[in-house]
Short mmCIF file of C-alpha atoms and ligand atoms in Angstrom, two decimals:
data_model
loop_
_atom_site.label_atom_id
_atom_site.label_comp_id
_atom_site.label_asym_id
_atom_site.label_seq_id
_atom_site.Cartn_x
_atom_site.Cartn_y
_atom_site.Cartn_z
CA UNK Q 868 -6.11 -8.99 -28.88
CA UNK Q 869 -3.48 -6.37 -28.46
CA UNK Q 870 -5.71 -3.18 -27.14
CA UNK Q 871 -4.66 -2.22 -23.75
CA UNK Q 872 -6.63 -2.69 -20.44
CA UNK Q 873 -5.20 0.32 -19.34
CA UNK Q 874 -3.63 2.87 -21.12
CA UNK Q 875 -0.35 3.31 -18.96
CA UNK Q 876 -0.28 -0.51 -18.82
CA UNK Q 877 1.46 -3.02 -21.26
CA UNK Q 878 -1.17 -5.87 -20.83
CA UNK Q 879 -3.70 -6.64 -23.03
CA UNK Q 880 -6.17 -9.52 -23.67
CA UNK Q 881 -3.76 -11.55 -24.92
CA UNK Q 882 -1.36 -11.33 -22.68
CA UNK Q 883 -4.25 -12.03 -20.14
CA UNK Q 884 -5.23 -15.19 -22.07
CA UNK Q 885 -1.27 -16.48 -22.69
CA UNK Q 886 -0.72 -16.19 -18.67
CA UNK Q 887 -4.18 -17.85 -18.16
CA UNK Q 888 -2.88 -20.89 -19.82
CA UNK Q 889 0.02 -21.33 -18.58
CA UNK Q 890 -0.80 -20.81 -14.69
CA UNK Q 891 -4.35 -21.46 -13.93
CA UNK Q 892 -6.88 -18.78 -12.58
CA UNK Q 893 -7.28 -16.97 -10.16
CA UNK Q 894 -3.73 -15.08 -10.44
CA UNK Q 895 -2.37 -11.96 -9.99
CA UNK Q 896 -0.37 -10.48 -12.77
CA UNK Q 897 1.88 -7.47 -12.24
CA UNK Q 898 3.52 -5.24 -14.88
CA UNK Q 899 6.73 -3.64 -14.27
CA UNK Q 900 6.93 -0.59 -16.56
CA UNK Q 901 3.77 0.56 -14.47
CA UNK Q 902 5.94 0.14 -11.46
CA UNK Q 903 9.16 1.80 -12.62
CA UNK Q 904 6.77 5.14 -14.26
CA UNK Q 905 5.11 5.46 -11.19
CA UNK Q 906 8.49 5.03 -9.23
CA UNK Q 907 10.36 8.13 -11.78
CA UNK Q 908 7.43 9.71 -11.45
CA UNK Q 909 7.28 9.98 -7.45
CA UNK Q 910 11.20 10.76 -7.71
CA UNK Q 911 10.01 13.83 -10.01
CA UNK Q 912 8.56 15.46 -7.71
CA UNK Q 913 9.60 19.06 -6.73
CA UNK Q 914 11.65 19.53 -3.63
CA UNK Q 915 14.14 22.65 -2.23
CA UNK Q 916 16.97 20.61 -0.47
CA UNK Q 917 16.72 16.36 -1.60
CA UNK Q 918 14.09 14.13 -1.67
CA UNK Q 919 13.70 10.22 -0.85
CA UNK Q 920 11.40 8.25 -1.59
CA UNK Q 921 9.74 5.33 0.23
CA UNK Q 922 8.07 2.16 -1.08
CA UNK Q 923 5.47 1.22 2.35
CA UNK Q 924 6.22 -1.98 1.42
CA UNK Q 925 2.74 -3.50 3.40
CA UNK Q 926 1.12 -2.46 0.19
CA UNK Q 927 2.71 -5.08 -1.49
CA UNK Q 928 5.74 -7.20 -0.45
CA UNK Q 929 6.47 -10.03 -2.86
CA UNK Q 930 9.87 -10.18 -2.89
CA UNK Q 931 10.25 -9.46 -6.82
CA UNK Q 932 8.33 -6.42 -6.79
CA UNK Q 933 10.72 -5.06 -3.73
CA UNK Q 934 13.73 -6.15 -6.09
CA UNK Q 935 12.15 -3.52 -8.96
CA UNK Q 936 11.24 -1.22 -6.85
CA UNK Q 937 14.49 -0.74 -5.33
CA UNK Q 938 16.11 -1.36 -7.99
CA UNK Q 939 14.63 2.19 -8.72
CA UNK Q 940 16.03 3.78 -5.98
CA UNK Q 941 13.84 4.12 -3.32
CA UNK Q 942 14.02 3.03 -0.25
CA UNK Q 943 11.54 0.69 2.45
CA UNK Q 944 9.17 1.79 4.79
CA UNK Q 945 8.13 -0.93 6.77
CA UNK Q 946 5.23 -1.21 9.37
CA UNK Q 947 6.87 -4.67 11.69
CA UNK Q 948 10.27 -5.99 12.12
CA UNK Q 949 9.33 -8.72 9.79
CA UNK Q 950 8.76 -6.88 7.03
CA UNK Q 951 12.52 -5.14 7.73
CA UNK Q 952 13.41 -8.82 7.65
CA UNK Q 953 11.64 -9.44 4.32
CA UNK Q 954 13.01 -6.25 2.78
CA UNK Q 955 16.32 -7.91 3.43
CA UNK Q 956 15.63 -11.08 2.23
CA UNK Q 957 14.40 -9.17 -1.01
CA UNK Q 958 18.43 -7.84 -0.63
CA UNK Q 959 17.74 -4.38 1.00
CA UNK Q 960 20.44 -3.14 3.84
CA UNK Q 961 18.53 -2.06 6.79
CA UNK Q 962 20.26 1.44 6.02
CA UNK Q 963 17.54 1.51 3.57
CA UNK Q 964 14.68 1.12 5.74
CA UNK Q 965 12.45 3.34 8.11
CA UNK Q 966 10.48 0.72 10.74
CA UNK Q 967 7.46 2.66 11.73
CA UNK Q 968 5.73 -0.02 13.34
CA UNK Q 969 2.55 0.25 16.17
CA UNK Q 970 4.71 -3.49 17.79
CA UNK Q 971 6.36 -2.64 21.21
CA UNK Q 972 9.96 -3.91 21.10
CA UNK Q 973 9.92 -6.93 23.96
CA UNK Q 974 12.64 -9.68 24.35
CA UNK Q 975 13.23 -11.01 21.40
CA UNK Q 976 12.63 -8.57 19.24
CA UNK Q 977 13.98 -6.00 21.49
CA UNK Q 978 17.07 -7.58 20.50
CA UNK Q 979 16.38 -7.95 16.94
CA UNK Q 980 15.78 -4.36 16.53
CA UNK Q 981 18.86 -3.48 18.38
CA UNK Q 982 21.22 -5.67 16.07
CA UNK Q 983 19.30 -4.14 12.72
CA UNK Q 984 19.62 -0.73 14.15
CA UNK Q 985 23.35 -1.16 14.97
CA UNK Q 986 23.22 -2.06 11.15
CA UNK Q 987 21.56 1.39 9.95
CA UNK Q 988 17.81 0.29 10.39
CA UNK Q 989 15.88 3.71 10.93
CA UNK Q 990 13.11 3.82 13.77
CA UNK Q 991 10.38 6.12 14.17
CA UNK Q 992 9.09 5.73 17.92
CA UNK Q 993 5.38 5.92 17.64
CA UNK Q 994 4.37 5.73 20.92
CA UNK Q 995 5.80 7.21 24.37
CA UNK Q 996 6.20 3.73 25.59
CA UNK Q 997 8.48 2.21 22.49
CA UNK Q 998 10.59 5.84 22.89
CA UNK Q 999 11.06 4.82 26.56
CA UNK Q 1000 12.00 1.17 25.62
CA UNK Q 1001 14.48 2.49 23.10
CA UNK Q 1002 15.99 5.55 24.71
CA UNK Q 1003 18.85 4.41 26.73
CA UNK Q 1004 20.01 1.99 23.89
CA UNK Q 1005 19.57 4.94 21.20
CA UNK Q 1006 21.70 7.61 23.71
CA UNK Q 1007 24.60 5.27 24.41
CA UNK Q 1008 25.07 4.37 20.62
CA UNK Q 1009 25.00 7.75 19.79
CA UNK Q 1010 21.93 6.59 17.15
CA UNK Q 1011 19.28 9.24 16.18
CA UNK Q 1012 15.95 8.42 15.98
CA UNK Q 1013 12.75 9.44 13.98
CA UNK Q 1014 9.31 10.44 15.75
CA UNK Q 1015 6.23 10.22 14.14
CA UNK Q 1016 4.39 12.80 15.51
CA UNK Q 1017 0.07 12.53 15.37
CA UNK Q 1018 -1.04 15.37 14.24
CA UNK Q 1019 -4.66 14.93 15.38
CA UNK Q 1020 -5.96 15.75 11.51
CA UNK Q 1021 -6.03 12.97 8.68
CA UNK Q 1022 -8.13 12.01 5.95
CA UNK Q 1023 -8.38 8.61 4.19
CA UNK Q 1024 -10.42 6.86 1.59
CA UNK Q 1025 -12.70 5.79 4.61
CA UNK Q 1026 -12.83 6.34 8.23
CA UNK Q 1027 -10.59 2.95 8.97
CA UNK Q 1028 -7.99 4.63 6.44
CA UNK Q 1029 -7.39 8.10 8.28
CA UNK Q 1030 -4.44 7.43 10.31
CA UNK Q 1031 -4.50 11.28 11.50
CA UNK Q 1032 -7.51 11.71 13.62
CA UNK Q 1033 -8.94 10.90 16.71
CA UNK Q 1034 -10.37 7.19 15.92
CA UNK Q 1035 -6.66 6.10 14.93
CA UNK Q 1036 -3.92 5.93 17.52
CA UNK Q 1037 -0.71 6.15 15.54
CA UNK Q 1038 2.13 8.07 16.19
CA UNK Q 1039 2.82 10.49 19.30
CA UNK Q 1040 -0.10 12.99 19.89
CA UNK Q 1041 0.48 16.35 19.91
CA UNK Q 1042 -1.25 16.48 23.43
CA UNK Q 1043 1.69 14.59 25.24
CA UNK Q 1044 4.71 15.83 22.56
CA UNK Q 1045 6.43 17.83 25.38
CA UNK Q 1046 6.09 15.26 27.68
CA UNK Q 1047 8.28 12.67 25.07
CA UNK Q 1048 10.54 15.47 24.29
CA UNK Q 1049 11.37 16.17 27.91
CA UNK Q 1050 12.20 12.47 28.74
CA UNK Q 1051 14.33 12.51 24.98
CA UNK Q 1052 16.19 14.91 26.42
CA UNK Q 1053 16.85 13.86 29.70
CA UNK Q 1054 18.20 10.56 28.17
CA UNK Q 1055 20.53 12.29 25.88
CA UNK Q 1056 18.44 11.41 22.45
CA UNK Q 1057 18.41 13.38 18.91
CA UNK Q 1058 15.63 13.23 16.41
CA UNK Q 1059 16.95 13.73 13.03
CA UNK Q 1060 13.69 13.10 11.34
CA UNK Q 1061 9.67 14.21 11.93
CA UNK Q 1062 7.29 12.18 10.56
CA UNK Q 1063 4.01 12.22 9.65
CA UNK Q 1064 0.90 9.71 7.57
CA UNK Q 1065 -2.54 10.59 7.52
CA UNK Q 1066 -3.86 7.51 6.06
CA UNK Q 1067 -4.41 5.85 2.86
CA UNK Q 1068 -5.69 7.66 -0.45
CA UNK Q 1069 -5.98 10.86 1.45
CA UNK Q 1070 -7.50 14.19 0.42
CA UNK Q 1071 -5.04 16.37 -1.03
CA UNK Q 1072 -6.15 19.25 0.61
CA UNK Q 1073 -5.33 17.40 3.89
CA UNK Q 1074 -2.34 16.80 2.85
CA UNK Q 1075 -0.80 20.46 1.76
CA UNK Q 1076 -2.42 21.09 5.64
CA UNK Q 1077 -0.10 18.72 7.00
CA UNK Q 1078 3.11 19.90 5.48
CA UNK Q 1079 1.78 23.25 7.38
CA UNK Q 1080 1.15 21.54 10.26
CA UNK Q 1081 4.12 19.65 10.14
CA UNK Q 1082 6.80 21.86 9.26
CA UNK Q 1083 4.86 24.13 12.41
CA UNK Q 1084 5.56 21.51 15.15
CA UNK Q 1085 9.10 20.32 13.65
CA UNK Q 1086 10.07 24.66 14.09
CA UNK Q 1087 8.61 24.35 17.46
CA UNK Q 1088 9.84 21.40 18.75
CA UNK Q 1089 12.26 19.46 16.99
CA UNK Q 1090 15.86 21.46 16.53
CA UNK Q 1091 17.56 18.72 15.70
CA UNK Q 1092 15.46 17.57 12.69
CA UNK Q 1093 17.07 17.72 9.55
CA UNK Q 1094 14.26 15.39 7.54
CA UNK Q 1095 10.85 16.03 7.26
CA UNK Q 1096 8.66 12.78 6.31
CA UNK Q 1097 5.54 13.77 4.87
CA UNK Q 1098 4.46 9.74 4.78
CA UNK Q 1099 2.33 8.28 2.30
CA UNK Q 1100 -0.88 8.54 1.20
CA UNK Q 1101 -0.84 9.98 -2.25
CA UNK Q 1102 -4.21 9.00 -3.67
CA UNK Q 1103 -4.56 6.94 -6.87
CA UNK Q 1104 -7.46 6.52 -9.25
CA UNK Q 1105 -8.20 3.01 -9.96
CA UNK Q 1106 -11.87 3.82 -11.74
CA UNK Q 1107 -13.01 6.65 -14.49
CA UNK Q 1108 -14.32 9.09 -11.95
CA UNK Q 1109 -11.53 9.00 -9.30
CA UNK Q 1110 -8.48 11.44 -9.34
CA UNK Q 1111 -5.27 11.02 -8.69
CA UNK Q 1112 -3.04 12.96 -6.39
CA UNK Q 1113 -1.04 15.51 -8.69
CA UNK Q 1114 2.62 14.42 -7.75
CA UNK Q 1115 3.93 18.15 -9.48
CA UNK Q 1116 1.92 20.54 -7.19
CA UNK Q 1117 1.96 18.90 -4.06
CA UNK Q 1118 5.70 18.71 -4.65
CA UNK Q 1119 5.59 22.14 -5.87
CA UNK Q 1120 3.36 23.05 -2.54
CA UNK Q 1121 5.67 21.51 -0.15
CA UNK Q 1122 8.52 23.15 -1.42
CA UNK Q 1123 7.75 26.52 -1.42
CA UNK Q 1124 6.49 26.07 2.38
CA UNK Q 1125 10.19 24.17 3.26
CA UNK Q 1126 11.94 27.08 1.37
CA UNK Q 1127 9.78 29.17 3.68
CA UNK Q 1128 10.62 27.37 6.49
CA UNK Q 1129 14.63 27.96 5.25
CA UNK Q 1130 14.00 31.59 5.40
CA UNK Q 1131 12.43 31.75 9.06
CA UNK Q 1132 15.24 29.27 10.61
CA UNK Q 1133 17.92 28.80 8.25
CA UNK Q 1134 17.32 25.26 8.20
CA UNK Q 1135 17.42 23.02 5.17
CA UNK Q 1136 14.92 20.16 5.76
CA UNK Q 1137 15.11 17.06 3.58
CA UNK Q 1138 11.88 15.74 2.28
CA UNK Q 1139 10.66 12.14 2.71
CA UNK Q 1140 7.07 10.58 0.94
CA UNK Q 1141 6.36 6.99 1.62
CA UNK Q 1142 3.97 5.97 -0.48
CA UNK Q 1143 2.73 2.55 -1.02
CA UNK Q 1144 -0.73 2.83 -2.89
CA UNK Q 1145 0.87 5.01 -6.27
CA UNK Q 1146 3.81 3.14 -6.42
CA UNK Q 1147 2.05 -0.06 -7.33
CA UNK Q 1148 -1.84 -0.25 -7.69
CA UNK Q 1149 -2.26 0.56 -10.64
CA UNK Q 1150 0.59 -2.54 -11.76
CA UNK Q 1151 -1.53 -4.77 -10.80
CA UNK Q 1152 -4.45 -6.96 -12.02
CA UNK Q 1153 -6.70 -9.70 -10.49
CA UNK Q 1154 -7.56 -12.35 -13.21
CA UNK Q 1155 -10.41 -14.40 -12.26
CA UNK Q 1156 -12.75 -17.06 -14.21
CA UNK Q 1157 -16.44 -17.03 -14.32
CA UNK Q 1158 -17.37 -20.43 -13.06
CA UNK Q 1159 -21.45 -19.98 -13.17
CA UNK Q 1160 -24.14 -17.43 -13.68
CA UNK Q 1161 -27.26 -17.34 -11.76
CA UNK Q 1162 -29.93 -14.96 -10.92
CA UNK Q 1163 -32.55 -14.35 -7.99
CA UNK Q 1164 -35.91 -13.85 -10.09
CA UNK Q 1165 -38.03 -10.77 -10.68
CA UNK Q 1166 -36.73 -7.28 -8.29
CA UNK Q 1167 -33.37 -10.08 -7.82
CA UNK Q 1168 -29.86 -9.65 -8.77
CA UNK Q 1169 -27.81 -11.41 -12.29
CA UNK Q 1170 -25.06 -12.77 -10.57
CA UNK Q 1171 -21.71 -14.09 -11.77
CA UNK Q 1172 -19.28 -16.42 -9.70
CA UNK Q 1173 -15.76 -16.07 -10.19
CA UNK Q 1174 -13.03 -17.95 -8.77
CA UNK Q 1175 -11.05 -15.43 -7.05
CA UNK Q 1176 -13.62 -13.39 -5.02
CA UNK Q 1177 -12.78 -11.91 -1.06
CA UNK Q 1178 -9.62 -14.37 -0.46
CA UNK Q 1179 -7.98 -12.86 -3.06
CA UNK Q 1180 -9.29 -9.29 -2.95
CA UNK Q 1181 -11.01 -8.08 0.55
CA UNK Q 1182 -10.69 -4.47 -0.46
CA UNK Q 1183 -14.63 -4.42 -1.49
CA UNK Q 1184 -15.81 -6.44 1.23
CA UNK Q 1185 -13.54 -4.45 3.99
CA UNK Q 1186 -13.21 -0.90 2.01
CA UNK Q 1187 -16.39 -0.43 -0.40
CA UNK Q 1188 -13.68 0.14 -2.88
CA UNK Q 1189 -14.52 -0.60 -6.23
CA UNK Q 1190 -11.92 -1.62 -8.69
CA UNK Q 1191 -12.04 -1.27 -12.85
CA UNK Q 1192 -13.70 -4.68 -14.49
CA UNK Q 1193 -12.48 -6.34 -17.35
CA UNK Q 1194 -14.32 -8.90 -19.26
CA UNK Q 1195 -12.50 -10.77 -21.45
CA UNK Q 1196 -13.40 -13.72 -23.28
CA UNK Q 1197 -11.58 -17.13 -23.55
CA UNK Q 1198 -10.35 -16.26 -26.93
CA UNK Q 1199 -8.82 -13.00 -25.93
CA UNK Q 1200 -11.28 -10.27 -26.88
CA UNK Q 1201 -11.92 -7.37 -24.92
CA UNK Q 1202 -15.88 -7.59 -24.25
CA UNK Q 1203 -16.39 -4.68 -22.30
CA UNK Q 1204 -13.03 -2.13 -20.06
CA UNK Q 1205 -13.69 -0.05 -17.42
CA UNK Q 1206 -12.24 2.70 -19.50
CA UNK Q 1207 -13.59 1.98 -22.94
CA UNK Q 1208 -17.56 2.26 -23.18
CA UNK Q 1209 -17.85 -0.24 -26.47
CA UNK Q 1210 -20.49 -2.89 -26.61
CA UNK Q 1211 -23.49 -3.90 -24.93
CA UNK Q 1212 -23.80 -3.83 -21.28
CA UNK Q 1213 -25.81 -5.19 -18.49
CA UNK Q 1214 -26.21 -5.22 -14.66
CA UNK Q 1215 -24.03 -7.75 -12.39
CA UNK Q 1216 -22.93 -9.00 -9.61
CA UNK Q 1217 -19.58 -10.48 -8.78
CA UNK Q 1218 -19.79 -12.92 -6.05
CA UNK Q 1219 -16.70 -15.37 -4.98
CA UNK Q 1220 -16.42 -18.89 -4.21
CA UNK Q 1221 -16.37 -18.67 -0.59
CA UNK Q 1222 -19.62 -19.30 1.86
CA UNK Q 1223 -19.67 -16.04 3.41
CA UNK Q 1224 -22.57 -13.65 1.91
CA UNK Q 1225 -20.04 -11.00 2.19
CA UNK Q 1226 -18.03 -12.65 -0.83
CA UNK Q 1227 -18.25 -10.22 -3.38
CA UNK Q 1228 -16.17 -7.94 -5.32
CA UNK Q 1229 -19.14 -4.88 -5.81
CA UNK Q 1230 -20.60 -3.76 -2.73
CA UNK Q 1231 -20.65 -0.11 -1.83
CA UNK Q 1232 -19.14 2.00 1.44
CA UNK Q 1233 -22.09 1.32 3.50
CA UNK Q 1234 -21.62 -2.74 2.68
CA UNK Q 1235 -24.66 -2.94 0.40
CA UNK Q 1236 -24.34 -5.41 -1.99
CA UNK Q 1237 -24.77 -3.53 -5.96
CA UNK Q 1238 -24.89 -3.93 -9.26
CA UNK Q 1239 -22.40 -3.02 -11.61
CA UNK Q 1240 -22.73 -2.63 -15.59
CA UNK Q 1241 -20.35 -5.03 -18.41
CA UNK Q 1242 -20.60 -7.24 -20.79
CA UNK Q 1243 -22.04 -10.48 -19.99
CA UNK Q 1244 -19.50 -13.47 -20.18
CA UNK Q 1245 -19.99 -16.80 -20.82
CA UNK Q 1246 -18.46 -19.44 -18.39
CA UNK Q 1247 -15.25 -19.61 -18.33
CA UNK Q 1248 -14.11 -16.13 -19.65
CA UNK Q 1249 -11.78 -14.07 -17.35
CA UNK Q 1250 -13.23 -10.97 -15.38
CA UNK Q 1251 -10.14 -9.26 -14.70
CA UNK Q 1252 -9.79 -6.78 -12.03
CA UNK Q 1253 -7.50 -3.54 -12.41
CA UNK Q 1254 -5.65 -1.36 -9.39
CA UNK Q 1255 -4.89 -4.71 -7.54
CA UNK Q 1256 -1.35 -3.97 -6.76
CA UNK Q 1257 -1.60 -2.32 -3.89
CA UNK Q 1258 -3.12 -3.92 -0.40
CA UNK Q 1259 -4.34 -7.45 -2.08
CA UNK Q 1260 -1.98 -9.83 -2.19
CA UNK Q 1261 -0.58 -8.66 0.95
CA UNK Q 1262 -4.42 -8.20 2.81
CA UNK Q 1263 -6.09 -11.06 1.95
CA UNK Q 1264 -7.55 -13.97 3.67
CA UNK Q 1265 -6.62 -16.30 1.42
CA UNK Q 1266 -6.62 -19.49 3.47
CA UNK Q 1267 -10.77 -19.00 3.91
CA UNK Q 1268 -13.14 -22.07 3.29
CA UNK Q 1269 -9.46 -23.55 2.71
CA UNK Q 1270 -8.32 -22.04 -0.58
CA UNK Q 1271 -4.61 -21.64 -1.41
CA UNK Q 1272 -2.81 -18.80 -1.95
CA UNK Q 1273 -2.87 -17.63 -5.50
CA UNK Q 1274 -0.12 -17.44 -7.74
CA UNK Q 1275 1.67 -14.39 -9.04
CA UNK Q 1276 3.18 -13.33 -12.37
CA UNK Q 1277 4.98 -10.66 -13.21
CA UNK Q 1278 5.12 -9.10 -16.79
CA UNK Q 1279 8.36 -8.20 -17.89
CA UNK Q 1280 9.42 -4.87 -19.95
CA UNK Q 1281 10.57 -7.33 -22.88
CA UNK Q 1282 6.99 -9.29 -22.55
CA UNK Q 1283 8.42 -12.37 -20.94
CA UNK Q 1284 5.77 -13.70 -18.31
CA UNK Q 1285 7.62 -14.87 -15.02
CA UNK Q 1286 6.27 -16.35 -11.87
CA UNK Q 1287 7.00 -14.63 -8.92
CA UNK Q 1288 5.25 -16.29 -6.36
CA UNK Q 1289 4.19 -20.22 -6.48
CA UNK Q 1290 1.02 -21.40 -5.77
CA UNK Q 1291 0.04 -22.40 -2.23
CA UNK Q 1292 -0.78 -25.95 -2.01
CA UNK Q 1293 -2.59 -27.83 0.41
CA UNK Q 1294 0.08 -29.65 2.29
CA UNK Q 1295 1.77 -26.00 3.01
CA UNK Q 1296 -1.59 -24.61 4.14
CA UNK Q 1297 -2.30 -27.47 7.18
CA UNK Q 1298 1.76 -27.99 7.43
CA UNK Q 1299 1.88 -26.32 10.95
CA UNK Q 1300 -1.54 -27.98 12.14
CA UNK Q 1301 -0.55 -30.62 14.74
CA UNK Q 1302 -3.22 -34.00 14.62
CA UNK Q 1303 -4.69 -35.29 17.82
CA UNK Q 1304 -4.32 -39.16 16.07
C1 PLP S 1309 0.50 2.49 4.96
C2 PLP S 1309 1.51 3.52 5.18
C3 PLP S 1309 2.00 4.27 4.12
C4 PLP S 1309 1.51 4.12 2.72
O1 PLP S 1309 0.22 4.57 2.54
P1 PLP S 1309 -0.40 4.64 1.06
O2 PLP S 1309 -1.74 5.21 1.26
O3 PLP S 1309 -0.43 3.25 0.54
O4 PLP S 1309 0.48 5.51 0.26
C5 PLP S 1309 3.00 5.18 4.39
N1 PLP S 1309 3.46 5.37 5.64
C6 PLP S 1309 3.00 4.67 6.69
C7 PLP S 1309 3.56 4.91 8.03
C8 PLP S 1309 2.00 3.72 6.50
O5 PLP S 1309 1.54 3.05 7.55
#
């Protein structure tokens, strides 16, 4: 009952079983002292002249977690004015916030941005066209701005995940960077800070090339800058054989290059991270029921059907990624952990509950469909998913074959269970649709 999914984590089978009865599967279920160590954690790392940190709060933005996680400290990137809107809701000032979004500010939210920026909202142009949109209003209020610069090199957990290469097309490339800085200029504007992401759950290596590359293009052409935003991307390890970026050297790495940088120019450069995957993956879990077993005969598959498949999870289906299995049964026994090789195992797959042949939670980078190894449950035990706090709740298509949103609950450091998001129901899912009778 009381051994640990994971070891950093405060939930164990029983907890998983005590929040089962009490909201019904599928949930998620978030624990905050995985939050708040990875947020002391990210705030430990080594820096020469300040460091803030950034929750990208598209990874997850349930307004509770925001609440701990700034509660921490750290601040909000968001990727659309709505999510600066939702970051306030959660009680965040937009002095707080960095909007580095790929929308063009038009009409209405033209104005919106203008009123949150008056009001200390931070915006990195990404794009020659939002920096001409912005300019004049930016020069005549005297209000720096940010740029995030592409720095045509990324890496990423897949191809759709490198935000730093030539397939993605975000931020300013370095191919028309004199081009923006000459019409800056000739509109009076300042950019105080540089920034740059090169996608999600990036290769380290990438990233100590990108502080080089960075802190190269912010000597050359930003004299102004006095904050260099390294972005996000700090790989986590959700299964046994993935690593984890190492928050102590890249810190360590990016420090000794900004001291450097001191040296050359006698600047001091603030450092910026954003991260939104190691902040919060690892907090979070998927619970899920098996409804039914079935198999497809000799050279087939052993299936099991869960009821929270890619509406509540699409990372598999979209990503490949694979995330740690729990199987736990109804009485609250650990039957088989990613991380603890006990018991008997045998070969599954995890399908969902929606019609789409794409619904299910092990399938590999190239989309095949595979097996993976745990103990067999009986109907109605939980398989519980691990490193589902970053990008599910928030990247879902939840409202497929007309399922609600799932509930979520949030473990508290003194054990209490709160909910922090209702369920869905139906009359909210069809409440906008208009009827022809
Ligand atoms: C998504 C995003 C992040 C966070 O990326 P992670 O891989 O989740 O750390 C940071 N900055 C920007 C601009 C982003 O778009």
């Amino acid at each position: 009952m009381n051994e640990k999914l994971l070891s950093l984590s405060q939930v164990t089978p029983g907890i998983i079983t005590g929040a089962a009865k009490q909201y019904s599967t599928p949930f998620y279920l978030y624990d905050e002292k995985v939050i708040e160590d990875r947020c002391d954690q990210l705030k430990s790392m080594p820096n020469p002249f300040g460091l803030k940190v950034s929750f990208a709060m598209k990874a997850n933005s349930t307004r509770a977690i925001l609440q701990i996680i700034a509660g921490k400290g750290l601040d909000i990137d968001a990727s659309s004015l709505n999510e600066v809107k939702r970051a306030q809701m959660a009680g965040i000032r937009p002095d707080r916030i960095l909007l580095t979004t790929q929308e063009v500010p038009l009409s209405r939210e033209r104005e919106d941005l203008e009123r949150l920026m008056k009001e200390g909202l931070k915006y990195n142009v990404c794009s020659l066209r939002q920096l001409q949109l912005i300019a004049d209003f930016a020069a005549k209020n005297k209000i720096p701005l940010s740029m995030r610069v592409h720095p045509g090199k990324g890496s990423g957990e897949s191809i759709t995940r490198n935000t730093g290469d030539k397939y993605s097309c975000f931020g300013i490339h370095l191919s028309v960077i004199e081009q923006a800085l000459e019409f800056a200029r000739s509109k009076g504007v300042v950019f105080e800070r540089v920034h740059v992401h090169i996608g999600s759950g990036g290769d380290p290596e990438v990233w100590r090339e990108n502080i080089d590359l960075e802190l190269g293009f912010t000597e050359r052409y930003f004299p102004d800058a006095t904050i260099i935003n390294f972005g996000g991307g700090l790989r986590e390890a959700r299964m046994p054989d993935e690593s984890r970026a190492d928050i102590q050297a890249l810190g360590a790495y990016a420090k000794k290059r900004i001291e450097e940088f001191h040296d050359r120019t006698g600047r001091k450069l603030t450092m910026e991270i954003e991260p939104g995957t190691y902040a919060v993956a690892l907090s979070g879990f998927l619970v899920t029921s098996v409804m039914d077993k079935k198999d497809t005969g000799t050279g087939g598959f052993r299936f099991l059907v869960v009821d929270g498949g890619m509406e509540t999870n699409a990372r598999p289906l979209l990503y490949g990624s694979r995330h740690p299995f729990f199987v736990v049964s109804k009485d609250g026994r650990l039957l088989s952990g990613e991380f603890s090789p006990s018991g008997r195992r045998e070969s599954f797959v995890v399908a969902g509950r929606c019609c789409e042949s794409g619904d299910t939670l092990t399938l590999d980078d190239q989309h095949h469909i595979v097996e993976r190894s745990m103990a067999e449950p009986e109907v109605d035990d939980f398989l519980v998913l691990g490193g589902c706090g970053a990008y599910c709740s928030t990247m879902t298509p939840f409202n497929y074959n007309s399922h609600t949103q799932i509930p979520e609950i949030l473990l508290r450091k003194n054990g209490d269970l709160v909910l922090i998001r209702k369920a869905q129901d139906l009359a909210q899912m069809v409440q906008n649709e208009v009827s022809l009778t």
